[in-house]
Amino acid sequence: MSDQEKDDSTQDAATTETADTGHEHDHGHDHGHHHDHGHDHDHDHEAEFEFVEAPVFEVEYKGECAYEVKATVAPANEKKQKSELLDKLQEDAELPGFRRGRAPRGLLEKKFGKAVRGDATEKLVSAAFQKLIKDQKLKPIQAPQIDGLEDVLDRPEDQPLTFTLKFEVAPRCELGKYRGLAVERPVRKISEEDIENVLLHTRERFALYEPLADGEAQDGDQVIIDFKGMVDGVEFAGGSAESYPYILGSKRFFPEFEAALVGMKPGAETTCVVNFPEDYSNAQLAGKAANFTIKVSELKRKQVPALDDEFAKMAGAESVAALREKVAGDLSKRTEADSQQAAEYHALTQIIGDTSFEMPKSLIDEVSKEYYEQELKRLRELRVPGSEVEKMDEEIKARTREDALRYIKTFVVLNEIGEAEGVEVTDEDFEKEAEAIVSRTGMGMEVVNRYLQQEDQRDEYATRIYRQKALAVVMQHAIVTDKEVTEEELQKEAANAPA
Amino acid sequence: MSLDPHFIIQRPLITEESQIQLSKGGQYTFRVNPKANKVEIREAVEALFPNVKVVRVNTMNYDGKMRRQFTSRTAGRRSHWKKAIVTLRPGDKIELI
C-alpha cells in the first residue's frame, strides 16, 4: 500500500506541467488543448509568472524573420518559481506517514527537488519567451528551439539561468501601393460561334451509335467484332475476343489492325498481320508477327441528334431558343469568372511587385514541400512515367518553390491590406458563404450551417472570407480597363490565378 | 561484544507524529531490532551519530499485522517490530531529511 502511494506522488512531481493542474478537476478538461498547442498557450489557464528580476534579453535578428535571443534569468526567479511549485506540490502530495498535504517541506524538497527544479526551469524558459514576444511584439510561427539547457540541473543554485531561443516570426511586408492600381482585365465577348460550338459539343455528347444494315466502316464508327489472333500458329492470351466493341480511330489497337477494319461491311470477314514492336511490354510477343482473323458482326454509326426542341428538352431546356440562352448565360458567367480571376491576379502581381517581404525560411520550405508533393501526386495521377518525373525534378522543385513564394506573399499581402483597411468577417459573410456552398454543392442549408459551425472549418472559412474581402477592397479601388482577348489567352491567364 | 549499530537501528520513522515530537522536544523515532534493549539502542545511536548524546530511550513493541494471501488461503503476518523514541541532549541534531 505504502509503495503504491509513493509511486503516485512521485509521478505527480515528475510529470511536468500536468502535475499542477491534474488535481484541479475544474481545469482537467483543458488538458488536451494544452498539449496540442504547446508553450504558446500556457497562460490560458495559468497565471503568468511574474519575474522578481526581469530577464535580460540579447536579441539578435538573423534576417529572414529568424531571431536568436540570448536570455539570462536571475537566480531569484528560479527560487521563486521553485517555491511556488513546491507550494502547489505540498497541497497535493501524499507521502507515507503523512496525511495529504501535511508532508514537510524539507522532505518534499529532498524527494522531488530535482524534478521541481527541472519543472521550474521549463516554466521560466516559457515565461521568458512569453515575456519576450509580448515586450517586443513578435509573432512567432513555431515553438522556439531552446539551446543551452543540457546540463542545467547540475549548475549551482546561485548561477543565473542562461539559454538561447531560436525562432522565426510570421512573414511580414512593407506594403506597397494597393489602392488605385491600373489593372487590365482580359475579357472575351461571347460570339454566336462559341454558342454553336457548345451546342455541337452537347449534341455529340447525346449522340448514339445506331446500327447500320449496310455500309462501309469508316473513322468514328463503332464495330462489334469477333477476332482471333495467332502467333506461330498458336493462340495467345489476350489475342482473341468475341462481340468486342471497337471504335475506329480510337487507336487502341495496332494501326495494322485498324486499317484492316476500314471499309468492312457488316458480316464480312478479313485477316491482318500485326508486327509487335521489339520493345513490346509482353516479352513473349515482342518482335513477333501475329495473324488475326476478324469478323465484323455489326456496324454502328454515330447519330448526332438534330438541334430541335426535343433535343433541347433532353439537355434540360424548354426550347432551342431557351437552350441557346442558357448556353450563352453559362458561357458568359464562366468567362466573367475567369476574367475577374485574371484581373485579381494582375492586381496581386502588382502589389507583390511593389512590396518588400521578409519571410521565414522554414515556412517557405514547408509550403514548397507541400506544393512539390502535390505536384508529384498530380503527375502520378496523370500517369507520367517516373523516369520523366525524375528528369524534371529540378524544374518541378523550382516551380513549386515559386508557387509557394507566391502563395505566401499573396497571403501576407492580403492580411496586411485587410488589417490596414479594417476588414472584418461578420456573421453576414458566413451566411453568404453558406448560401454559396448550398448553391454550388446542392447540400441542405442545415448541413452546411452545421459544417460551418465546426471550429476548425469556421476558422478556415473566416480566413478565406477575410482574404476575399481584402481582395475585394483592392479591386474596388483599382482602375480596371477591359482588354479583349481570345479564348486561349483568357484560359491561360485564368490558369495562372490562384484557386 | 558490541553489535553492529545498523543491526539494532533499522531505519528512522518519518511520519507526521514523529515530526511533531521532533519539533517539540528533540525526540527522534526509529524502528529498531525487537531484541535490542534501551541501553543497546542508546549505544547504537551514539555510535551512528558521533556528535549526539542520548538522554532517554522509550521503546514499544508492535505486533506485525496479519496478512492473508487471497490466492492461496495461507495466513501469515508481518514481522513484529520495536519502535524506539530517542530523546537527545537539548541542541543535538540528527539530519534525517
XYZ file of C-alpha atoms in Angstrom, chain A residues 116-296:
181
model
C 10.822 20.510 -9.340
C 13.938 22.252 -10.462
C 13.559 20.887 -13.965
C 9.946 21.962 -13.951
C 10.798 25.399 -12.685
C 13.408 25.805 -15.387
C 10.984 24.791 -18.056
C 8.419 27.242 -16.791
C 10.907 30.026 -16.544
C 12.004 29.419 -20.119
C 8.476 29.520 -21.418
C 7.615 32.517 -19.254
C 10.682 34.295 -20.542
C 9.661 33.516 -24.103
C 6.161 34.807 -23.463
C 7.555 37.968 -21.984
C 9.921 38.407 -24.873
C 7.256 38.193 -27.553
C 4.938 40.372 -25.531
C 7.532 43.058 -24.928
C 8.887 43.035 -28.432
C 5.520 42.399 -30.088
C 6.733 39.440 -32.098
C 4.568 36.862 -33.779
C 6.410 33.575 -33.674
C 5.228 30.898 -36.054
C 6.555 27.969 -34.095
C 7.688 26.958 -30.655
C 11.229 28.186 -30.148
C 14.223 25.952 -30.349
C 15.900 26.189 -26.966
C 19.616 25.676 -26.641
C 21.932 25.695 -23.671
C 19.749 23.804 -21.217
C 21.535 20.459 -21.440
C 23.270 20.435 -18.056
C 21.025 22.965 -16.432
C 20.313 20.797 -13.407
C 23.945 20.415 -12.474
C 24.532 24.134 -12.243
C 24.809 25.726 -8.794
C 21.683 27.376 -7.413
C 23.073 30.875 -7.326
C 24.002 30.963 -11.002
C 21.654 32.725 -13.386
C 19.808 30.609 -15.906
C 21.056 31.274 -19.408
C 19.771 29.843 -22.641
C 19.292 30.694 -26.282
C 15.935 30.877 -28.001
C 15.816 30.421 -31.735
C 12.599 31.009 -33.557
C 11.075 32.523 -36.628
C 8.282 35.026 -36.740
C 5.393 35.308 -39.147
C 6.253 36.759 -42.544
C 5.788 40.485 -42.808
C 5.986 43.059 -45.502
C 6.252 46.730 -46.257
C 3.030 47.103 -48.128
C 3.372 48.855 -51.440
C 0.690 50.733 -53.275
C -2.536 48.825 -53.359
C -5.148 51.477 -53.982
C -5.824 52.931 -57.364
C -3.949 50.272 -59.257
C -4.307 50.248 -63.005
C -5.429 46.731 -63.727
C -6.028 45.212 -67.088
C -8.909 42.828 -67.201
C -8.909 40.348 -70.004
C -12.431 39.887 -71.287
C -13.873 37.861 -74.042
C -17.026 38.510 -75.982
C -19.221 35.512 -76.472
C -19.815 35.111 -80.169
C -22.524 33.164 -81.963
C -19.818 30.749 -82.971
C -18.974 29.939 -79.377
C -22.575 29.139 -78.660
C -22.778 26.956 -81.758
C -19.649 25.158 -80.654
C -21.061 24.392 -77.263
C -24.323 23.241 -78.803
C -22.441 20.956 -81.137
C -20.499 19.505 -78.233
C -23.657 18.925 -76.277
C -25.220 17.224 -79.263
C -22.219 14.986 -79.654
C -22.498 14.050 -76.040
C -26.047 12.925 -76.639
C -25.068 11.046 -79.795
C -25.997 7.388 -80.035
C -24.461 4.629 -82.108
C -27.183 3.405 -84.448
C -26.724 0.050 -86.193
C -26.249 0.205 -89.934
C -27.562 -2.647 -92.028
C -25.345 -1.789 -94.901
C -22.399 0.471 -95.425
C -18.661 0.561 -95.063
C -16.853 1.145 -91.774
C -15.120 4.485 -91.559
C -13.373 6.567 -88.931
C -15.562 7.226 -85.908
C -17.749 4.188 -86.442
C -18.233 1.538 -83.873
C -17.795 -2.044 -84.951
C -18.693 -5.128 -82.981
C -16.070 -7.704 -83.861
C -15.017 -11.252 -83.128
C -11.314 -11.767 -83.596
C -8.737 -14.418 -83.092
C -5.008 -13.817 -83.017
C -2.315 -16.448 -83.671
C 1.400 -16.250 -83.180
C 3.346 -19.057 -84.853
C 0.062 -20.841 -85.355
C -0.835 -20.783 -81.665
C -3.478 -18.629 -79.996
C -2.069 -16.310 -77.391
C -3.550 -14.827 -74.274
C -5.417 -11.581 -74.827
C -5.342 -12.089 -78.577
C -8.937 -13.176 -79.026
C -12.343 -11.833 -78.137
C -15.965 -12.078 -79.196
C -18.515 -9.321 -79.631
C -15.847 -6.777 -78.857
C -16.983 -3.168 -79.396
C -14.274 -1.119 -81.025
C -14.376 2.487 -82.163
C -12.425 3.178 -85.284
C -9.918 5.954 -84.901
C -9.589 5.377 -81.166
C -6.123 3.905 -81.819
C -6.399 1.441 -79.005
C -5.325 -1.402 -81.275
C -2.344 -1.547 -83.598
C -2.626 0.553 -86.753
C -2.439 -2.547 -88.979
C -5.462 -3.919 -87.176
C -7.394 -0.710 -87.556
C -6.514 -0.352 -91.227
C -7.918 -3.816 -91.873
C -11.250 -2.776 -90.408
C -11.757 0.309 -92.533
C -14.213 -0.290 -95.343
C -15.580 -3.505 -93.879
C -19.256 -4.271 -94.270
C -21.322 -5.856 -91.526
C -20.972 -9.630 -91.645
C -17.692 -9.505 -93.587
C -14.521 -11.265 -92.572
C -10.896 -10.302 -93.024
C -7.408 -11.096 -91.860
C -4.449 -8.968 -90.974
C -0.877 -9.306 -89.794
C 0.318 -7.292 -86.857
C 4.011 -6.932 -86.113
C 4.595 -6.433 -82.432
C 7.327 -3.884 -81.782
C 10.669 -5.042 -80.390
C 10.104 -3.247 -77.118
C 6.573 -4.540 -76.564
C 5.730 -4.842 -72.904
C 4.892 -8.536 -73.223
C 8.305 -10.092 -73.837
C 6.844 -13.261 -75.313
C 5.174 -11.336 -78.101
C 7.780 -8.685 -78.691
C 9.137 -8.650 -82.200
C 6.782 -11.372 -83.427
C 4.116 -11.245 -86.048
C 0.546 -12.203 -85.251
C -2.149 -13.282 -87.698
C -5.599 -12.058 -86.869
C -8.857 -13.231 -88.315
C -11.543 -10.640 -87.771
C -15.262 -10.896 -88.295
C -17.390 -7.791 -88.192
